[in-house]
CSV table of N, CA and C in Angstrom, one decimal:
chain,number,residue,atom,x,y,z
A,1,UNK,N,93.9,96.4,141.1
A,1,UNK,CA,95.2,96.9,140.6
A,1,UNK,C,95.0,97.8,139.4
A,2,UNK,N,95.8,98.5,139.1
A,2,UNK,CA,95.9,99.7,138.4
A,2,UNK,C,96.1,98.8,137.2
A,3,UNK,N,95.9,98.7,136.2
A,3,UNK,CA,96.5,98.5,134.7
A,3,UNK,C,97.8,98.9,134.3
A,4,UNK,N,98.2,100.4,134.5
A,4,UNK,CA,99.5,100.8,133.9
A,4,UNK,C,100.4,100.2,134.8
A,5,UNK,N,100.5,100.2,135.8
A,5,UNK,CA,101.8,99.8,137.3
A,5,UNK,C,101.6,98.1,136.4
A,6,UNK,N,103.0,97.5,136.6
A,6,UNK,CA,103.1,96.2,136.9
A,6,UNK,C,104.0,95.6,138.2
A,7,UNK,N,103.7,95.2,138.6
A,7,UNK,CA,104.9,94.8,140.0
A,7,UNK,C,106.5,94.0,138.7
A,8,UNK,N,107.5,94.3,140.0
A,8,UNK,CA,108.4,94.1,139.3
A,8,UNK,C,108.4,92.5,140.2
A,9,UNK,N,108.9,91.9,139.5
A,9,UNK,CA,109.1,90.3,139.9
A,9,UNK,C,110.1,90.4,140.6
A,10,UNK,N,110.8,89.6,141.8
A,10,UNK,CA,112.1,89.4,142.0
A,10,UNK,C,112.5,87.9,141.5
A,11,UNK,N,113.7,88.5,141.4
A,11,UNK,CA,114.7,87.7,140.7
A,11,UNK,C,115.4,86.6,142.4
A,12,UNK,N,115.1,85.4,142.0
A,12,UNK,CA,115.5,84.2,143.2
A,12,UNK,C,117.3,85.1,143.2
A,13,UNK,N,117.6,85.3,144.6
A,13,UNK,CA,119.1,85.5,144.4
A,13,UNK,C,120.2,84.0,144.3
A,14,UNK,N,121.0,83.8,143.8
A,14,UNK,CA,122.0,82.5,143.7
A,14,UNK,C,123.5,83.1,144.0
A,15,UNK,N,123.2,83.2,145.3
A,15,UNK,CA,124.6,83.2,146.3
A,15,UNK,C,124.0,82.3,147.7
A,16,UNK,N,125.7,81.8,148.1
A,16,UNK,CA,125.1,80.9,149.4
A,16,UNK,C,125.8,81.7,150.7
A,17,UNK,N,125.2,81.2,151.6
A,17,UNK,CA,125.3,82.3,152.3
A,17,UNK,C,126.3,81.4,153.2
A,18,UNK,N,127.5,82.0,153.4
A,18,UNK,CA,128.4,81.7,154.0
A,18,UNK,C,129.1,81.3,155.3
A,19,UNK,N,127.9,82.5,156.0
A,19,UNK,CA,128.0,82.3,157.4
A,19,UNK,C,128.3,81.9,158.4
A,20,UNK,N,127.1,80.6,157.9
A,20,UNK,CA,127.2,79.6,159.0
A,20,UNK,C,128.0,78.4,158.7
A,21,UNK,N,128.3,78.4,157.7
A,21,UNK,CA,129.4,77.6,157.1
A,21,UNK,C,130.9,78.0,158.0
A,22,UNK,N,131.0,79.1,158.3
A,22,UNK,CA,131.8,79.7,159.0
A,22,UNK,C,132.2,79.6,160.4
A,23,UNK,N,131.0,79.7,160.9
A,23,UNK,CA,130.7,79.6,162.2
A,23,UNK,C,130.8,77.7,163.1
A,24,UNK,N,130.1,77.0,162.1
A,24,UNK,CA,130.6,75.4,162.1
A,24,UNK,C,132.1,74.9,161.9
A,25,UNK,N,133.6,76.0,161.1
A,25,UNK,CA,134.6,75.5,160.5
A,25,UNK,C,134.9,75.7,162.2
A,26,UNK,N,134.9,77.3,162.8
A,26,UNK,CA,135.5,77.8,163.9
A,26,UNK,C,135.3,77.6,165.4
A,27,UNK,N,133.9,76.3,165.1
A,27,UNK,CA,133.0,75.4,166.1
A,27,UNK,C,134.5,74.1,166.1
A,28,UNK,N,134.3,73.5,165.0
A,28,UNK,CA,135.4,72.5,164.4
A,28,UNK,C,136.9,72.4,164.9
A,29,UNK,N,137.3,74.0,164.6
A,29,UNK,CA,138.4,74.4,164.6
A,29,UNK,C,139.2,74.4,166.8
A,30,UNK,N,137.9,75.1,167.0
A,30,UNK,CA,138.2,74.9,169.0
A,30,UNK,C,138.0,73.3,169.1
A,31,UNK,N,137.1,72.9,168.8
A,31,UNK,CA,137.0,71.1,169.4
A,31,UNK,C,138.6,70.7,169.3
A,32,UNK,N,138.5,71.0,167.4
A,32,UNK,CA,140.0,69.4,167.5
A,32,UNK,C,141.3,70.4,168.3
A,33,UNK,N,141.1,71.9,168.6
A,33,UNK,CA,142.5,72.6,169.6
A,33,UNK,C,142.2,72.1,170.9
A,34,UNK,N,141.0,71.2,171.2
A,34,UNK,CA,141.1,71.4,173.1
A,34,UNK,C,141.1,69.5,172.8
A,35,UNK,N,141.0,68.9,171.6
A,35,UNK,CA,141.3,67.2,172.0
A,35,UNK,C,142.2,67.2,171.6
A,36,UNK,N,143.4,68.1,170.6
A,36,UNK,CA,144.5,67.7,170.2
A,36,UNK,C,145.7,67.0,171.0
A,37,UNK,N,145.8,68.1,172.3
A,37,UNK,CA,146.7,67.5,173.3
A,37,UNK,C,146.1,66.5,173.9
A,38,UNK,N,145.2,66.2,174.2
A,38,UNK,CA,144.7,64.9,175.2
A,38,UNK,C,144.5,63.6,174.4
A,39,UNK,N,144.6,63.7,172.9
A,39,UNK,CA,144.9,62.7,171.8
A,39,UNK,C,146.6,62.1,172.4
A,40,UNK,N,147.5,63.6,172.3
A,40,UNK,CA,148.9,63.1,171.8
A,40,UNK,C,149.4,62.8,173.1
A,41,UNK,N,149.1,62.6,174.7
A,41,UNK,CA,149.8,62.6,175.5
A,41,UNK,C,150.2,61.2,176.2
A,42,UNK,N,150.1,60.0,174.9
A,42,UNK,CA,150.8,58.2,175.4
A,42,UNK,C,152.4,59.0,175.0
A,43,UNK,N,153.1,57.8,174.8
A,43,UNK,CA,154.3,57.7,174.6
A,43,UNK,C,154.2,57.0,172.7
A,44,UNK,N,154.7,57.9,172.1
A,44,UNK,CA,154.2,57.1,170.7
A,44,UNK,C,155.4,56.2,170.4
A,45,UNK,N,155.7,54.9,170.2
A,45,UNK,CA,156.6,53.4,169.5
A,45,UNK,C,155.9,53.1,168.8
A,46,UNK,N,156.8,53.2,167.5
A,46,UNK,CA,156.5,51.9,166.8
A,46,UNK,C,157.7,50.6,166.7
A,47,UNK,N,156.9,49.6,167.7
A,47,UNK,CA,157.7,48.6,167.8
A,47,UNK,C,158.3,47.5,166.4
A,48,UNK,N,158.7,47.4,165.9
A,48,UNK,CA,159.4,46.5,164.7
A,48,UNK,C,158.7,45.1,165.1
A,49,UNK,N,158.0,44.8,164.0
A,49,UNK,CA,157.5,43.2,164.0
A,49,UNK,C,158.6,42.1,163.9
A,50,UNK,N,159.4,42.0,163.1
A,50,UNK,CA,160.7,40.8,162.8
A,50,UNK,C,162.0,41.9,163.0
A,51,UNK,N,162.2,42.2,161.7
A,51,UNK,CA,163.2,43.4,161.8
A,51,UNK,C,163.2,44.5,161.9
A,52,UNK,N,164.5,45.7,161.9
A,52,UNK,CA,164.4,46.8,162.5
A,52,UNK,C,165.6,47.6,161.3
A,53,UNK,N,165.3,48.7,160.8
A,53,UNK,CA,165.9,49.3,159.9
A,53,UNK,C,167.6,49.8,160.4
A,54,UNK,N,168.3,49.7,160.4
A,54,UNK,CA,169.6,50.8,161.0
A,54,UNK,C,169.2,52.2,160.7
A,55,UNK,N,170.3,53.0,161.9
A,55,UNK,CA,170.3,54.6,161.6
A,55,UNK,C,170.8,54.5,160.0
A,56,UNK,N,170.4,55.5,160.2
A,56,UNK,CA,171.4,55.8,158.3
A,56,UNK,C,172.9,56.3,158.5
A,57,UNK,N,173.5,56.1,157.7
A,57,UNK,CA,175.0,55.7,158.1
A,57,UNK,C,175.5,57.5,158.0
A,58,UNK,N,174.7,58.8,157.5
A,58,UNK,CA,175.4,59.8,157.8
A,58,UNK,C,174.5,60.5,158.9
A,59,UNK,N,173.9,60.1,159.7
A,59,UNK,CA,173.6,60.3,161.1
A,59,UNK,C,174.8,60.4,162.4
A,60,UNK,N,174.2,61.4,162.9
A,60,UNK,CA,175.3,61.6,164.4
A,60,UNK,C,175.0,60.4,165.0
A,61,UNK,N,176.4,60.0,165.8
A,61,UNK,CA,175.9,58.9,166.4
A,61,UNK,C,175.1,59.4,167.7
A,62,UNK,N,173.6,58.1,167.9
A,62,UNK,CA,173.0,58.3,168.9
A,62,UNK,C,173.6,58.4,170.1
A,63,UNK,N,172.8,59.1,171.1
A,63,UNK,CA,172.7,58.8,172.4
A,63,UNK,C,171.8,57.3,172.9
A,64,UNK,N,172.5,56.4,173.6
A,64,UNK,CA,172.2,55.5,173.7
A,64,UNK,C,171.6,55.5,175.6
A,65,UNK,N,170.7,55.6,176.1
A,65,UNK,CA,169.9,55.4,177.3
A,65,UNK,C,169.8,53.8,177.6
A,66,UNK,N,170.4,53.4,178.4
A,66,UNK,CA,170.7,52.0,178.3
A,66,UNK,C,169.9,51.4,180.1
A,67,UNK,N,169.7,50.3,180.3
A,67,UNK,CA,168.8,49.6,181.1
A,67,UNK,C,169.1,48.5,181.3
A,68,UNK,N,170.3,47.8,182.1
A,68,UNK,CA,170.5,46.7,182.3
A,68,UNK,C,169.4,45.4,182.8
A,69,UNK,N,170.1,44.6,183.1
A,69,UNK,CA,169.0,43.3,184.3
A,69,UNK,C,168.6,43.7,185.2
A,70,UNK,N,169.5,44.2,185.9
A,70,UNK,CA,169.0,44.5,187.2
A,70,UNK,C,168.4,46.1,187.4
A,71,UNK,N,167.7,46.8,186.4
A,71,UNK,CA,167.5,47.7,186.5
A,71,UNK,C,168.1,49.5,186.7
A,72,UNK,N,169.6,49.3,186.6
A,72,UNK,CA,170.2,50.6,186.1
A,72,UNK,C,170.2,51.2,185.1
A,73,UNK,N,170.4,52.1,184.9
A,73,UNK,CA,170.0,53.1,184.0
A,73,UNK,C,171.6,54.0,183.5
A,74,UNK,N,172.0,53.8,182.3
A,74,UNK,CA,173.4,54.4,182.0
A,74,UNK,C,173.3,54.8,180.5
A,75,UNK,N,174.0,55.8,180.4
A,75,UNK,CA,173.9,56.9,179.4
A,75,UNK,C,175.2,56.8,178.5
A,76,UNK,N,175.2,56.4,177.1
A,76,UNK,CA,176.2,56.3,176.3
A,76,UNK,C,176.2,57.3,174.8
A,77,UNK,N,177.1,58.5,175.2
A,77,UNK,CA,177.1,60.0,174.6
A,77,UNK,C,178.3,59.5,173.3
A,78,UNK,N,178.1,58.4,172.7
A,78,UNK,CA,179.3,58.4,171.7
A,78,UNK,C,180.5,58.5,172.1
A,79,UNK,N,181.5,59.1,172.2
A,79,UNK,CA,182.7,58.7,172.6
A,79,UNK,C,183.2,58.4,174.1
A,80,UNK,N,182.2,58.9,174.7
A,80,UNK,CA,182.0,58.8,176.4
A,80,UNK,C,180.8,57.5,176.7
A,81,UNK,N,181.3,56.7,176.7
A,81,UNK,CA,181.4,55.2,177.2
A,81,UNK,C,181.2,55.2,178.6
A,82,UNK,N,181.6,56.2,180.0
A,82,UNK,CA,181.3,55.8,181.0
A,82,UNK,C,180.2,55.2,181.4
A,83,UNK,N,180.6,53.7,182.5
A,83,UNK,CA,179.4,53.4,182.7
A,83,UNK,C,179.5,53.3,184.2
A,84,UNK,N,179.0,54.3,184.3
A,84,UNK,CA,178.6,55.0,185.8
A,84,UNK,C,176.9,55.1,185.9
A,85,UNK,N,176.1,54.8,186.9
A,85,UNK,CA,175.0,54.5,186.9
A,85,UNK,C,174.3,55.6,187.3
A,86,UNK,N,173.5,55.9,186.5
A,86,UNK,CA,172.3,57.1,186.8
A,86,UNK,C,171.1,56.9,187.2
A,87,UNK,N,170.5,58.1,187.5
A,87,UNK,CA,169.0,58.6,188.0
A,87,UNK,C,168.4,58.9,187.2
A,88,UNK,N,167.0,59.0,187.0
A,88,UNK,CA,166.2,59.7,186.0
A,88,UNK,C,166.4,60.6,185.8
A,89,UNK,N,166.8,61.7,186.8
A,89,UNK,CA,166.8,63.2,187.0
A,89,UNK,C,168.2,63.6,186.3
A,90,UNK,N,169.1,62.5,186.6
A,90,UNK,CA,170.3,63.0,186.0
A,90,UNK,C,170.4,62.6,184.6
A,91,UNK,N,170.0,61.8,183.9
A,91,UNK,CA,169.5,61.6,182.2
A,91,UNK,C,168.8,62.5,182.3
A,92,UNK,N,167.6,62.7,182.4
A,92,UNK,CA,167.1,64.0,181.8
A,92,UNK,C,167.9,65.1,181.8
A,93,UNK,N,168.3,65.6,182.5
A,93,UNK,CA,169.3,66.8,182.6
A,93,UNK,C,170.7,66.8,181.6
A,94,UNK,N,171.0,65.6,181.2
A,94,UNK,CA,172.4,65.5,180.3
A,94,UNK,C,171.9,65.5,179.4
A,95,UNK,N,170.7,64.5,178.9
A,95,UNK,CA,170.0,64.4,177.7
A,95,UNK,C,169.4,66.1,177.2
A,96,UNK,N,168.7,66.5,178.5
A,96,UNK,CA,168.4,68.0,177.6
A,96,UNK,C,169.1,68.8,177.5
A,97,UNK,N,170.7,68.5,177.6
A,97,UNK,CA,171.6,69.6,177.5
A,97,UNK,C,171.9,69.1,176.1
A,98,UNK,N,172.2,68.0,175.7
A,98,UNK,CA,172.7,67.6,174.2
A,98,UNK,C,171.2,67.7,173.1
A,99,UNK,N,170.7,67.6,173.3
A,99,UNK,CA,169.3,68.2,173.0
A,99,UNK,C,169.5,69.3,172.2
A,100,UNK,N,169.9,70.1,173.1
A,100,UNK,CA,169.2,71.6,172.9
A,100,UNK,C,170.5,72.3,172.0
A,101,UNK,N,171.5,71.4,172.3
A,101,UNK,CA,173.0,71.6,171.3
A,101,UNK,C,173.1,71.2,169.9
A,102,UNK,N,172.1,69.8,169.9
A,102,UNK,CA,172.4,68.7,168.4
A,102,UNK,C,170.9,68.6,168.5
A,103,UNK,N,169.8,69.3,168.2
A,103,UNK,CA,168.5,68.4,168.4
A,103,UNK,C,168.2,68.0,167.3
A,104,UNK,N,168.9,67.3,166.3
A,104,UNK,CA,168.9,66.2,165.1
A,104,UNK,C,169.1,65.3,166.0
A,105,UNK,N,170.0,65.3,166.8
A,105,UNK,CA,171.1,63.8,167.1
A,105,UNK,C,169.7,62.7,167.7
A,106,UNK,N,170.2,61.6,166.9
A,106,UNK,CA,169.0,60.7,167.4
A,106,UNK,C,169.4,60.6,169.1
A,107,UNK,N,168.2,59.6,169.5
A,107,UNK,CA,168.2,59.1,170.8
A,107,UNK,C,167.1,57.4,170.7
A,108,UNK,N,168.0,56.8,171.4
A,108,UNK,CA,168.0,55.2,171.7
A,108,UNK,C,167.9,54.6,172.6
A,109,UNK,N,166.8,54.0,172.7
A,109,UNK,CA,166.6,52.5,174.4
A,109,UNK,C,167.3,51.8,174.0
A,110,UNK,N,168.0,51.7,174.9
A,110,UNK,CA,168.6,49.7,174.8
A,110,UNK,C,168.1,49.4,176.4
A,111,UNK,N,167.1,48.2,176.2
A,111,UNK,CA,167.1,47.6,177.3
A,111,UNK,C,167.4,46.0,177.5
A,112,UNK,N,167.5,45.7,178.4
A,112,UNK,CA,167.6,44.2,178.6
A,112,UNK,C,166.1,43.5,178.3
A,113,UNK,N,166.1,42.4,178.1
A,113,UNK,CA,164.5,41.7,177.6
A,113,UNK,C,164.1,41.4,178.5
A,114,UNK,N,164.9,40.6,179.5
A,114,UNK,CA,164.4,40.7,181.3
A,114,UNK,C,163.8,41.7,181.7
A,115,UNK,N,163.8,42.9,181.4
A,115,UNK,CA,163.4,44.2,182.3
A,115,UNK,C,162.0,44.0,182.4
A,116,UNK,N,161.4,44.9,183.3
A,116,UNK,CA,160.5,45.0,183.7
A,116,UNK,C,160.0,46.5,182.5
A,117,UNK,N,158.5,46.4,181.8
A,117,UNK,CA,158.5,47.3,181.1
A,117,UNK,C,157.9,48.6,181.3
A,118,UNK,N,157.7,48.7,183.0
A,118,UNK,CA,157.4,50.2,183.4
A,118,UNK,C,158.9,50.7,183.6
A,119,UNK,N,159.7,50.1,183.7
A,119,UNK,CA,161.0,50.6,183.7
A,119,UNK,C,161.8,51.2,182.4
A,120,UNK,N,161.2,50.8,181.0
A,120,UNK,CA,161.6,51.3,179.9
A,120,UNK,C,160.4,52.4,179.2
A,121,UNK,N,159.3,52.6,179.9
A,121,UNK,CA,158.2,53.5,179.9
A,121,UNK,C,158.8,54.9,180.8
A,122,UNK,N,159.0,54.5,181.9
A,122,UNK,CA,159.7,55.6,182.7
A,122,UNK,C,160.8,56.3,182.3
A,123,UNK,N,161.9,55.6,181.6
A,123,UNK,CA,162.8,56.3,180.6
A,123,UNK,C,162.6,57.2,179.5
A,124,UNK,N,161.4,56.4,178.5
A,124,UNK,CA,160.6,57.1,177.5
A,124,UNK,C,160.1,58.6,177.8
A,125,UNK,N,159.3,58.1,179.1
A,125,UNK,CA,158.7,59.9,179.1
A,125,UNK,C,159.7,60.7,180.1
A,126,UNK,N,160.6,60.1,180.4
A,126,UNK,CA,162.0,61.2,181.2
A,126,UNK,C,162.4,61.4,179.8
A,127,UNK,N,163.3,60.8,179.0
A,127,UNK,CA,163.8,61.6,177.6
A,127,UNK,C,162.6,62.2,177.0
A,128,UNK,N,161.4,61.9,177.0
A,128,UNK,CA,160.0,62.6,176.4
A,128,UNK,C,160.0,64.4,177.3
A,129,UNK,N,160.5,64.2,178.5
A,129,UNK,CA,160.6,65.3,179.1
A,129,UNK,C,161.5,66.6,179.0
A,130,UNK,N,162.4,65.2,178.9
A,130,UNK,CA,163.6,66.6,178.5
A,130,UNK,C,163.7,67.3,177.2
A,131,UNK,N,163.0,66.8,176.5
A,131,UNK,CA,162.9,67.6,174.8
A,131,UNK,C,163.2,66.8,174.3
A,132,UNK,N,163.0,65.3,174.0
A,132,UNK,CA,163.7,64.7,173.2
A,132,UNK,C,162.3,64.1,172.1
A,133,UNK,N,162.2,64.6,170.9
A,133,UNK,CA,161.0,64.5,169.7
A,133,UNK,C,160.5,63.2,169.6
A,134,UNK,N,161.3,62.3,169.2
A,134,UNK,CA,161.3,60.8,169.2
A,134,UNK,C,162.6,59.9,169.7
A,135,UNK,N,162.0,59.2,170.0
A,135,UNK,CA,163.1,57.7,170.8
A,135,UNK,C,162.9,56.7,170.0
A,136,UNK,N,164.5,56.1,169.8
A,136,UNK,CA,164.0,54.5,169.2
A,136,UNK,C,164.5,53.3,170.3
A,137,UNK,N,163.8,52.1,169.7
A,137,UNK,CA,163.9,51.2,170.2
A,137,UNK,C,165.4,50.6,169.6
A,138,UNK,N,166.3,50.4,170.3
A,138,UNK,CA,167.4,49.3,169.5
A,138,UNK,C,166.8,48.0,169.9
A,139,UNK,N,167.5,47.2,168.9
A,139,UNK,CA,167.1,45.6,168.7
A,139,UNK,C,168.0,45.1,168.6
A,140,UNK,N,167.9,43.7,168.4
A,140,UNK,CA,168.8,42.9,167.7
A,140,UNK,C,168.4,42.2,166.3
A,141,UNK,N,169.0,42.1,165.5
A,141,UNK,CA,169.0,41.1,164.2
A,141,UNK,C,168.1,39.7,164.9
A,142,UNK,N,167.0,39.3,164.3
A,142,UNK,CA,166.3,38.3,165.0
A,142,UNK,C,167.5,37.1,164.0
A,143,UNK,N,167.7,36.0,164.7
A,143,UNK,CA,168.2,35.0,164.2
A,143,UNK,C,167.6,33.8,163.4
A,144,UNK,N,167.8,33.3,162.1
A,144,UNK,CA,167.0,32.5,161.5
A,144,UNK,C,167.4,30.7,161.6
């Protein structure tokens, strides 16, 4: 080596390199978009252990999807009380008309306890069909 020349040192650089940090978020980012929907596609209830809260008293009154003993199916729109017996096809279709007019307005099972519970599942994802966000369970006051 030459005496007058000195090499110049390098200096360690302190930046992190970003990259792949990057590349792992947007790896991350497609997984949880292609399990998101196959996560959310049950019927989500949460069923009440003893008791059950009321609507809140400045809520629209619900639509009430009702399920007798013997397995009918009847639709109670607040001041329209008729109980004329329906089809799934025809709740869904009335249900996603008021839906799409009031989609605050709650929506409610009432079933009988006798029923059979693929028949209050089958209701869930018909109102699940027609647009309807969440369904509740009505209850009764358990007795002490």
């Amino acid at each position: 080596m030459q005496q007058g020349y000195q090499r110049k040192r390098r200096r360690p650089v302190a930046e992190i390199n970003v990259v792949p940090y990057i590349d792992v978020m947007l790896v991350l980012l497609i997984i949880f978009m292609v399990t998101a929907p196959i996560v959310t596609q049950g019927v989500k209830v949460d069923l009440p252990q003893a008791q059950s809260e009321a609507l809140a008293a400045d809520s629209k009154p619900p639509v009430v999807a009702s399920i007798d003993a013997d397995g009918n199916y009847f639709l109670d729109v607040g001041s329209s009380s008729a109980r004329e017996t329906l089809d799934l096809e025809e709740i869904a279709i009335r249900v996603g008309a008021i839906i799409q007019l009031e989609p605050e307005r709650p929506v409610v099972v009432k079933a009988d306890r006798s029923i059979a519970y693929e028949k209050v599942i089958q209701l869930m994802v018909t109102l699940q069909g027609a647009g309807v966000p969440s369904v509740g369970l009505m209850t009764d006051t358990p007795e002490e």
